[in-house]
CSV table of C-alpha atoms and ligand atoms in Angstrom, one decimal:
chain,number,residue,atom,x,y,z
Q,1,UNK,CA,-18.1,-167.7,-1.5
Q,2,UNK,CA,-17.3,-169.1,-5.1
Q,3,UNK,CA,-20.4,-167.8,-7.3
Q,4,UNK,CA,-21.2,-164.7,-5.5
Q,5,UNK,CA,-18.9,-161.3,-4.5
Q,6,UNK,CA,-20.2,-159.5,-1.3
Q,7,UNK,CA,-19.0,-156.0,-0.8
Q,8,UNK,CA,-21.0,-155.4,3.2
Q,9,UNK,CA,-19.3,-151.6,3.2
Q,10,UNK,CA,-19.9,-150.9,-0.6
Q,11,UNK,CA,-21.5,-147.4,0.5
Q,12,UNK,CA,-22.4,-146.2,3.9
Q,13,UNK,CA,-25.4,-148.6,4.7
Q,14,UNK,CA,-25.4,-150.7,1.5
Q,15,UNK,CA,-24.3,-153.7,0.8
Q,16,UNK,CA,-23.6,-154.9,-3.0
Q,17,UNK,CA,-23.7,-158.6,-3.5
Q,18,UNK,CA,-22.6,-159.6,-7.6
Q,19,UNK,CA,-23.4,-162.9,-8.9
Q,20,UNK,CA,-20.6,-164.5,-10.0
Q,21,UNK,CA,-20.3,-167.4,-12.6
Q,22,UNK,CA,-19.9,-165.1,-16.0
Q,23,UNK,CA,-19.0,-167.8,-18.5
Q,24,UNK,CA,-22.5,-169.2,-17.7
Q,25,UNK,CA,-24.3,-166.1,-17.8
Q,26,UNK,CA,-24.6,-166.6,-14.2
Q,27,UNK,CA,-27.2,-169.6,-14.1
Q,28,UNK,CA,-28.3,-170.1,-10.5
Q,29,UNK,CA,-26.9,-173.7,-9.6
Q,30,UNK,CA,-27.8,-175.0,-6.2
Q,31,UNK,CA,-24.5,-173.5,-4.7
Q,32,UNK,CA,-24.9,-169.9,-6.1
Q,33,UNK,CA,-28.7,-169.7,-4.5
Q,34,UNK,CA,-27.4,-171.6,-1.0
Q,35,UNK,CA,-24.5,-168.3,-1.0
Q,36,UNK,CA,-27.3,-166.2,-1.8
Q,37,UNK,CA,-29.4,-166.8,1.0
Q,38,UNK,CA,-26.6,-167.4,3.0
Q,39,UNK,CA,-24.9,-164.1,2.7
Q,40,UNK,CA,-28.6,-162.6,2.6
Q,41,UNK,CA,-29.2,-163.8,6.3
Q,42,UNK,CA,-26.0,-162.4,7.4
Q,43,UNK,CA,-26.5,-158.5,6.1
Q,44,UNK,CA,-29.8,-158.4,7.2
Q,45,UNK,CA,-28.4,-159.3,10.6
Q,46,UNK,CA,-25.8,-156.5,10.4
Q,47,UNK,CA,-26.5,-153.2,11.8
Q,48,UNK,CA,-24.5,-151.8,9.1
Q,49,UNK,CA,-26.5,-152.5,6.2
Q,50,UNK,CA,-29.4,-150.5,5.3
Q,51,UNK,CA,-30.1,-151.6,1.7
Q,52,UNK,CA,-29.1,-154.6,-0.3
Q,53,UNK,CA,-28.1,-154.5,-4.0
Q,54,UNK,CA,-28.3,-157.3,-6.4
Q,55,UNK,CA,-26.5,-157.8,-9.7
Q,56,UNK,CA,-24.7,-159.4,-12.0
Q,57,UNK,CA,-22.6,-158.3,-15.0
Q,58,UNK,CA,-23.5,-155.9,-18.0
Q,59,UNK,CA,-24.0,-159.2,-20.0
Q,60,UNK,CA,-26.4,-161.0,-17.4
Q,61,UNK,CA,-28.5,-160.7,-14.8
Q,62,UNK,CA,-29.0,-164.2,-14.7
Q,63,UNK,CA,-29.7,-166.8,-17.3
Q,64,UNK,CA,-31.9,-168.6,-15.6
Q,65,UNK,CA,-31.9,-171.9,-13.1
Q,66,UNK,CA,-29.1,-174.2,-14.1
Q,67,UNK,CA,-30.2,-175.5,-16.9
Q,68,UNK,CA,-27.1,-178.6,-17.2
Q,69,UNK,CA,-28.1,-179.2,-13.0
Q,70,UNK,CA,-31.6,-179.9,-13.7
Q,71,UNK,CA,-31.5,-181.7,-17.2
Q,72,UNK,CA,-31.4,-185.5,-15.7
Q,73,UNK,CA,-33.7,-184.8,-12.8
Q,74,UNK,CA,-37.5,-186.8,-12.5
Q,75,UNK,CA,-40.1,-185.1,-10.4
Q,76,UNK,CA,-39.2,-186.7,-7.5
Q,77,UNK,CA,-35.6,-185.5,-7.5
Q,78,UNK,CA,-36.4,-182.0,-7.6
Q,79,UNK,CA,-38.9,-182.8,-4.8
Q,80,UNK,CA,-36.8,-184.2,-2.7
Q,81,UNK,CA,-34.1,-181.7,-3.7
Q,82,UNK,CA,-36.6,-178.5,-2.4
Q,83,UNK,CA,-34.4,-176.0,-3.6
Q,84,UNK,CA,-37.1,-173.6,-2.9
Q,85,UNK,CA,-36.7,-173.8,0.7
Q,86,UNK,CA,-33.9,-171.2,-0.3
Q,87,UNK,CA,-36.0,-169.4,-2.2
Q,88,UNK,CA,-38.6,-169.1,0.9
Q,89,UNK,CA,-35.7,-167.9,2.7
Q,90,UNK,CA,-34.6,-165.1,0.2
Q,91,UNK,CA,-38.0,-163.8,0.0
Q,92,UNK,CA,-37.8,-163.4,3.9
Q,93,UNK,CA,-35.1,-161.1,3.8
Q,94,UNK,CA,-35.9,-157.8,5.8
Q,95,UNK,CA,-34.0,-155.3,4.6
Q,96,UNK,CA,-34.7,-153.6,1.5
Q,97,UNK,CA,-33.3,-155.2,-1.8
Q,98,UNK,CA,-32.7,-154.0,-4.8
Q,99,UNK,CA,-32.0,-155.7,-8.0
Q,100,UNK,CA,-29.8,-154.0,-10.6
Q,101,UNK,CA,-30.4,-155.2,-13.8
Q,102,UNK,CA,-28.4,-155.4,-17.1
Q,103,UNK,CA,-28.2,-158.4,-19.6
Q,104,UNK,CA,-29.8,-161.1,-19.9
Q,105,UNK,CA,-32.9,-161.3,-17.1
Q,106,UNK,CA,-34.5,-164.7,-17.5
Q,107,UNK,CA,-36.6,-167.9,-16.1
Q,108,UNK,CA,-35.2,-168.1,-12.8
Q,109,UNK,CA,-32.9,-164.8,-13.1
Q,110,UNK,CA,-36.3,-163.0,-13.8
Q,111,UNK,CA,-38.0,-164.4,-10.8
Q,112,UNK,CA,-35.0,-163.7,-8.5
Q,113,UNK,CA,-35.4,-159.8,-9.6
Q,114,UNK,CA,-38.7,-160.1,-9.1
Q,115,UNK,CA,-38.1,-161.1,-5.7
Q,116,UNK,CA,-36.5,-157.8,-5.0
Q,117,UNK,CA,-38.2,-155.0,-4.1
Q,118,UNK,CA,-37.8,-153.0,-6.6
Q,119,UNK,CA,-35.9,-153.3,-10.6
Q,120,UNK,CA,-33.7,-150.6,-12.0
Q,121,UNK,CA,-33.4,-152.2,-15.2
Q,122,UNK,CA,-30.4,-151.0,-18.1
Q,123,UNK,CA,-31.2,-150.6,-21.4
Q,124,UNK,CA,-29.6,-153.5,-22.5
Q,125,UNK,CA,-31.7,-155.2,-20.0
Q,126,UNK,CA,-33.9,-158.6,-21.5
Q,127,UNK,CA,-36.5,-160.1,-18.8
Q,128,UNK,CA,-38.3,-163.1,-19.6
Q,129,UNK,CA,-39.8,-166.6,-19.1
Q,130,UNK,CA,-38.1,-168.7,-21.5
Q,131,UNK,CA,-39.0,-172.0,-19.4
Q,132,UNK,CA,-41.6,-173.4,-21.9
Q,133,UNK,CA,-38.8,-173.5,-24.7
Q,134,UNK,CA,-37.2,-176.4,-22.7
Q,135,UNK,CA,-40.0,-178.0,-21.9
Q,136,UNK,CA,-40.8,-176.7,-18.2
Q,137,UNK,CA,-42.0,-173.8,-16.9
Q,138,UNK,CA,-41.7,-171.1,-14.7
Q,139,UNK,CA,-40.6,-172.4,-11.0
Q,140,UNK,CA,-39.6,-169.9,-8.7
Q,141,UNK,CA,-42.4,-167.5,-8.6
Q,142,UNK,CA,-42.6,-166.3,-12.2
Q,143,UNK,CA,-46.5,-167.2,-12.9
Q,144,UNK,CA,-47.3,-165.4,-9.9
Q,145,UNK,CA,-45.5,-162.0,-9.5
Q,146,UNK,CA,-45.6,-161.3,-13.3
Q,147,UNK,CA,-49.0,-161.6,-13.6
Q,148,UNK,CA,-49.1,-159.1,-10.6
Q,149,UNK,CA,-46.6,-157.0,-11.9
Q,150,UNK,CA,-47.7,-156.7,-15.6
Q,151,UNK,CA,-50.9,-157.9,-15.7
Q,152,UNK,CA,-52.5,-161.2,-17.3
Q,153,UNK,CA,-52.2,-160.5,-21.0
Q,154,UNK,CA,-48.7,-159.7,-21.2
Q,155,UNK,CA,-47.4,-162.6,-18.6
Q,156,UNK,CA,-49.7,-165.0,-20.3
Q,157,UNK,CA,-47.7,-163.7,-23.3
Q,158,UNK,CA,-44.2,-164.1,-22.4
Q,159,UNK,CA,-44.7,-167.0,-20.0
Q,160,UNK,CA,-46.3,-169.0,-22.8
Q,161,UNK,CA,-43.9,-168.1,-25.9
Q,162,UNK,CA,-41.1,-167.4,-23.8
Q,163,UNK,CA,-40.3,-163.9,-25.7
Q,164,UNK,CA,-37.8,-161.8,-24.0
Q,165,UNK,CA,-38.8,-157.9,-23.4
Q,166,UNK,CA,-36.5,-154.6,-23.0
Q,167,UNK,CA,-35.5,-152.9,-20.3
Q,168,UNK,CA,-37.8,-150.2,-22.1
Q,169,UNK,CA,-41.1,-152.6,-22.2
Q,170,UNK,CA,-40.4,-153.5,-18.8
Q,171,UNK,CA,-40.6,-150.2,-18.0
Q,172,UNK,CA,-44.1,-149.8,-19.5
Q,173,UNK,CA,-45.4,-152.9,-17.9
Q,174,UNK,CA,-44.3,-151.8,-14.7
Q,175,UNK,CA,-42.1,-154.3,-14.1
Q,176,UNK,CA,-39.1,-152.0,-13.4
Q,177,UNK,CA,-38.9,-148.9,-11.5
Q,178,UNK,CA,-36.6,-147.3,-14.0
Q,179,UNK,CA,-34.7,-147.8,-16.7
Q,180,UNK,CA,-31.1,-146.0,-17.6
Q,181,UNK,CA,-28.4,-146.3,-20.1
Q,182,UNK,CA,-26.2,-149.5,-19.2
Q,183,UNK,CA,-23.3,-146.7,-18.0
Q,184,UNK,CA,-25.7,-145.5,-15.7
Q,185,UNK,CA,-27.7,-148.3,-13.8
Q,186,UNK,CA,-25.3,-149.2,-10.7
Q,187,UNK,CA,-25.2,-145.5,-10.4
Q,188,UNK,CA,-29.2,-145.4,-10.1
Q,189,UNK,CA,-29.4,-148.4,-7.9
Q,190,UNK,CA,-26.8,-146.7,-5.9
Q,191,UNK,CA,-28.7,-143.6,-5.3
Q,192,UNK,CA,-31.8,-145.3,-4.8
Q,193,UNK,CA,-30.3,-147.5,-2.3
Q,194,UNK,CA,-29.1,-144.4,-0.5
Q,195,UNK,CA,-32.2,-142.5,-0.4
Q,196,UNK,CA,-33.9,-145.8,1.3
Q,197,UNK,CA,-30.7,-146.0,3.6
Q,198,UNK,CA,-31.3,-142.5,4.7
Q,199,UNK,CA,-34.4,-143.8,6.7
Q,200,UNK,CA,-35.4,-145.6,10.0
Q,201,UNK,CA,-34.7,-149.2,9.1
Q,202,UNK,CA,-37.2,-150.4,11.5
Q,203,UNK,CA,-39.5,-148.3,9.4
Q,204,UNK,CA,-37.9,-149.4,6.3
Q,205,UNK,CA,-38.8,-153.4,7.4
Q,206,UNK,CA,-42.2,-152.6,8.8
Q,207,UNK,CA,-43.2,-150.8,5.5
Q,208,UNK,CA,-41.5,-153.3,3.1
Q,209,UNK,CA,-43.0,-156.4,5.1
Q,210,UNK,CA,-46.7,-154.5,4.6
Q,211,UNK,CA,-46.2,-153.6,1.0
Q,212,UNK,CA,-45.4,-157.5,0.4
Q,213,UNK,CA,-48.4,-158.5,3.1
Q,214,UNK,CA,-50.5,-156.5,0.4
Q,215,UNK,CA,-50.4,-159.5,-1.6
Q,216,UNK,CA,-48.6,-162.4,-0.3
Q,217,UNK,CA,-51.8,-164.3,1.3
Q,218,UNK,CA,-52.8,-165.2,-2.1
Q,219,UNK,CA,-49.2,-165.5,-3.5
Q,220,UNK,CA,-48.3,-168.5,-0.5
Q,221,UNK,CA,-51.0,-170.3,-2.3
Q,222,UNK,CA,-50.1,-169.1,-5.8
Q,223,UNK,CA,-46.2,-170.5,-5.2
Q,224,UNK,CA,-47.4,-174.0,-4.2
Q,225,UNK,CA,-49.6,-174.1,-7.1
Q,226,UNK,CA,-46.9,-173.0,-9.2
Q,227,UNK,CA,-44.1,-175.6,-7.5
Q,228,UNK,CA,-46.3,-178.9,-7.8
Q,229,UNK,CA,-46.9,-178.4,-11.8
Q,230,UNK,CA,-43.1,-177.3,-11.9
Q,231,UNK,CA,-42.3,-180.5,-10.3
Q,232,UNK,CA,-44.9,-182.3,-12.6
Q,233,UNK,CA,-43.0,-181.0,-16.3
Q,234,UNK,CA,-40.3,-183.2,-14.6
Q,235,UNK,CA,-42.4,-186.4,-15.1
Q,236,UNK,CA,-43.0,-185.3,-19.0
Q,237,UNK,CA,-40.4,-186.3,-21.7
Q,238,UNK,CA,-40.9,-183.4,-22.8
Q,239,UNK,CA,-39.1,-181.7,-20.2
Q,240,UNK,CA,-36.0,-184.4,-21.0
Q,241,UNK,CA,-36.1,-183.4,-24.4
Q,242,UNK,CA,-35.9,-179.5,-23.8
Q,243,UNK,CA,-32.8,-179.2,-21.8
Q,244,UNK,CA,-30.8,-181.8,-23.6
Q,245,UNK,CA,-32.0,-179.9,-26.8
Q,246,UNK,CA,-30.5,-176.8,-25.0
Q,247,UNK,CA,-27.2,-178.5,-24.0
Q,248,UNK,CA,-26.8,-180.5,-27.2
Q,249,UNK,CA,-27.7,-176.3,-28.8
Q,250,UNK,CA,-30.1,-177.7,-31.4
Q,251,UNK,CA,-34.3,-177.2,-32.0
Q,252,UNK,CA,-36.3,-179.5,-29.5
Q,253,UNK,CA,-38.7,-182.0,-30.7
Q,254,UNK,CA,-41.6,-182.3,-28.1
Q,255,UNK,CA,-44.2,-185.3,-28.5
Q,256,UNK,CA,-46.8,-184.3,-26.2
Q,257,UNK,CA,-45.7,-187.1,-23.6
Z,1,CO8,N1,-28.3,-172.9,-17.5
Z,1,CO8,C1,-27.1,-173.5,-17.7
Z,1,CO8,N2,-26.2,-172.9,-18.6
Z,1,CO8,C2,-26.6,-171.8,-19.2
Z,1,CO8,C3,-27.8,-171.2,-19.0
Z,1,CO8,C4,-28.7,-171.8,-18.1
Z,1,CO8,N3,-29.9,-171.3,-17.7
Z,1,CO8,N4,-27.9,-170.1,-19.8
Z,1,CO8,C5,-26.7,-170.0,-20.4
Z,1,CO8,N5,-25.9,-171.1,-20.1
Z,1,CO8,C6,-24.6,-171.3,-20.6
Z,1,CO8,C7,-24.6,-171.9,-22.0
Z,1,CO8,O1,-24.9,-173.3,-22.0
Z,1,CO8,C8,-23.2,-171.6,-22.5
Z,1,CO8,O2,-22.3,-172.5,-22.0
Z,1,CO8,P1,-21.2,-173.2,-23.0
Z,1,CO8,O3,-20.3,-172.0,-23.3
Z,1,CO8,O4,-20.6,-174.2,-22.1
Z,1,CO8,O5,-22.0,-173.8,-24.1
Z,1,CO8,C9,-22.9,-170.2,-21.8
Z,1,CO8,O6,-23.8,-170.1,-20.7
Z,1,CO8,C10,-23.2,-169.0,-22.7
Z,1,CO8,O7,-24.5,-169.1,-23.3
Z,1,CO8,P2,-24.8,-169.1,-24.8
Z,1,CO8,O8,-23.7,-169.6,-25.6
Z,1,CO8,O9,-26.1,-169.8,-25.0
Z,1,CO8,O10,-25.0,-167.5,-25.0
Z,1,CO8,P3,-25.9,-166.7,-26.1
Z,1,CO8,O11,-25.5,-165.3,-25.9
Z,1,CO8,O12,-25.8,-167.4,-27.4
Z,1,CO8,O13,-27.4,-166.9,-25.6
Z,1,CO8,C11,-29.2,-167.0,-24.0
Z,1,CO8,C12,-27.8,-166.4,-24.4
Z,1,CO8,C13,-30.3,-166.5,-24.9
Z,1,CO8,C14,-29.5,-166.4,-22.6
Z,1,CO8,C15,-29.1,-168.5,-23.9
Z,1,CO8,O14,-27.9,-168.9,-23.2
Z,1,CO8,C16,-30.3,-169.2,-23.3
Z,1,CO8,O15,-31.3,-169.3,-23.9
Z,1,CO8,N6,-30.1,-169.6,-22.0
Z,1,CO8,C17,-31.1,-170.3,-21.3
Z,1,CO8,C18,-32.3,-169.4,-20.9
Z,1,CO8,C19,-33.3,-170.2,-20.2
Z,1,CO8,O16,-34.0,-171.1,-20.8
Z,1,CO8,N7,-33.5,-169.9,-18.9
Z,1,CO8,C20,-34.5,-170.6,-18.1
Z,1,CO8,C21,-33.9,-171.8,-17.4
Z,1,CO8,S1,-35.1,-172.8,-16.5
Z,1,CO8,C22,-35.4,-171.9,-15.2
Z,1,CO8,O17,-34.9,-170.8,-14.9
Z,1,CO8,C23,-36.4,-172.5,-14.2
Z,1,CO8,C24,-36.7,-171.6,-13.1
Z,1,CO8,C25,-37.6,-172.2,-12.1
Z,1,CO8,C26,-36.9,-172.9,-11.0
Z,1,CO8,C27,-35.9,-172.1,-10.2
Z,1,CO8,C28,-35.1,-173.0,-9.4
Z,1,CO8,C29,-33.7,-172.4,-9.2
């Protein structure tokens, strides 16, 4: 694995995977997210893990998709590209995962924690849906499980002027189960993780898939919603002019077209 660390034994029953590319905040490129759901499949078919953490580094979660992958694409690159086939197959994963969250949580990084089952967020922590700033918007799920998680007003908010929110606000919005000082949040994913490991797994699934069923009907139709007018920012030149704006690290100038 080159963008991820994986850690199977990291307690008894838990597993620790730690996204890996630091010097870009750890921006999910193609390869990180085919790791990901590569090394996903594999713990949840070992008999040894029990719960799965997620993290980064104190400085990132995750940036967000990579933005320098996607700048040149047209709609019908990322179409054809379907990265979210991985996605589908992340959000399968059985086991019980938890994402452990300091840094920078944002665009995609925030939909991959959201993915998780449950957030224990640092205090340093920043969660948001920058996407619009370059043109684009959310992709991977973001429209859909914010709005679930924190309600209309507030993901309307922060999907529309891409405003970043504390570990704290998170926390109030119930986007996050808990938030700690940054010393302390491996340690309370840890001990989280090791209540949950405590139990039946087969119990541990079952419940985990029926919590999700509670509202993944609507969400199946939510994400392809979501995906075709992601897809469709990529036909804008808007969307050309927001990430070379962000590589080029100046103000973008969007026309509308
Ligand atoms: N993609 C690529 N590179 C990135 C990204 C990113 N998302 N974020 C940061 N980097 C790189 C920077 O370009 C920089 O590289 P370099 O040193 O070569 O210039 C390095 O990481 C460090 O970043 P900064 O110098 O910008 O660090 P700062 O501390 O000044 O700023 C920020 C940190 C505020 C996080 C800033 O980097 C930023 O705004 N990043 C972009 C955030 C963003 O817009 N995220 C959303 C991306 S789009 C998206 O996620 C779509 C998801 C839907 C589809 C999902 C499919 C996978």
């Amino acid at each position: 694995m080159e963008f991820i660390k994986v850690t199977p034994e990291y307690k008894p029953y838990i597993a620790l995977i730690e996204l890996n590319r630091p010097k870009e905040l750890n921006a999910l490129n193609l390869q990180l997210m085919g790791e990901l759901r590569d090394t996903l499949k594999a713990l949840d078919d070992n008999d040894k893990v029990r719960a799965i953490i997620i993290t980064g580094n104190e400085k990132a979660f995750a940036a967000g998709a990579d933005i320098k992958q996607m700048a040149g694409k047209s709609a019908v690159d990322m179409l054809k590209i379907d990265q979210f086939s991985t996605w589908d197959q992340i959000r399968k994963t059985k086991k019980p995962l938890i994402a452990a969250v300091s840094g920078f949580a944002l665009g995609g990084g925030c939909e991959l924690a959201m993915t998780c089952d449950m957030i224990i967020a640092s205090e340093t922590a920043k969660f948001g849906q920058p996407e619009i700033k370059i043109g684009v918007m959310p992709g991977a799920g973001g429209t859909q499980r914010l709005t679930k998680a924190i309600g209309k007003a507030k993901a309307m908010e922060l999907v529309l002027t891409g405003r970043f929110i504390s570990g704290e606000e998170a926390m109030q919005y119930g986007l996050v189960n808990k938030v700690v000082p940054v010393e302390m949040y491996m340690y309370e994913a840890t001990k989280l993780a090791e209540e949950i490991a405590q139990m039946s797994p087969i119990a541990a699934q079952l419940a985990k898939e029926s919590v999700n069923r509670s509202f993944e009907t609507h969400l199946d139709e939510g994400l392809t919603f979501e995906r075709k007018n992601f897809y469709l920012t990529f036909a804008s030149e808007d969307q050309t002019e927001g990430m070379q704006a962000f590589i080029e690290k100046r103000k973008p100038e969007y026309k509308g077209k």
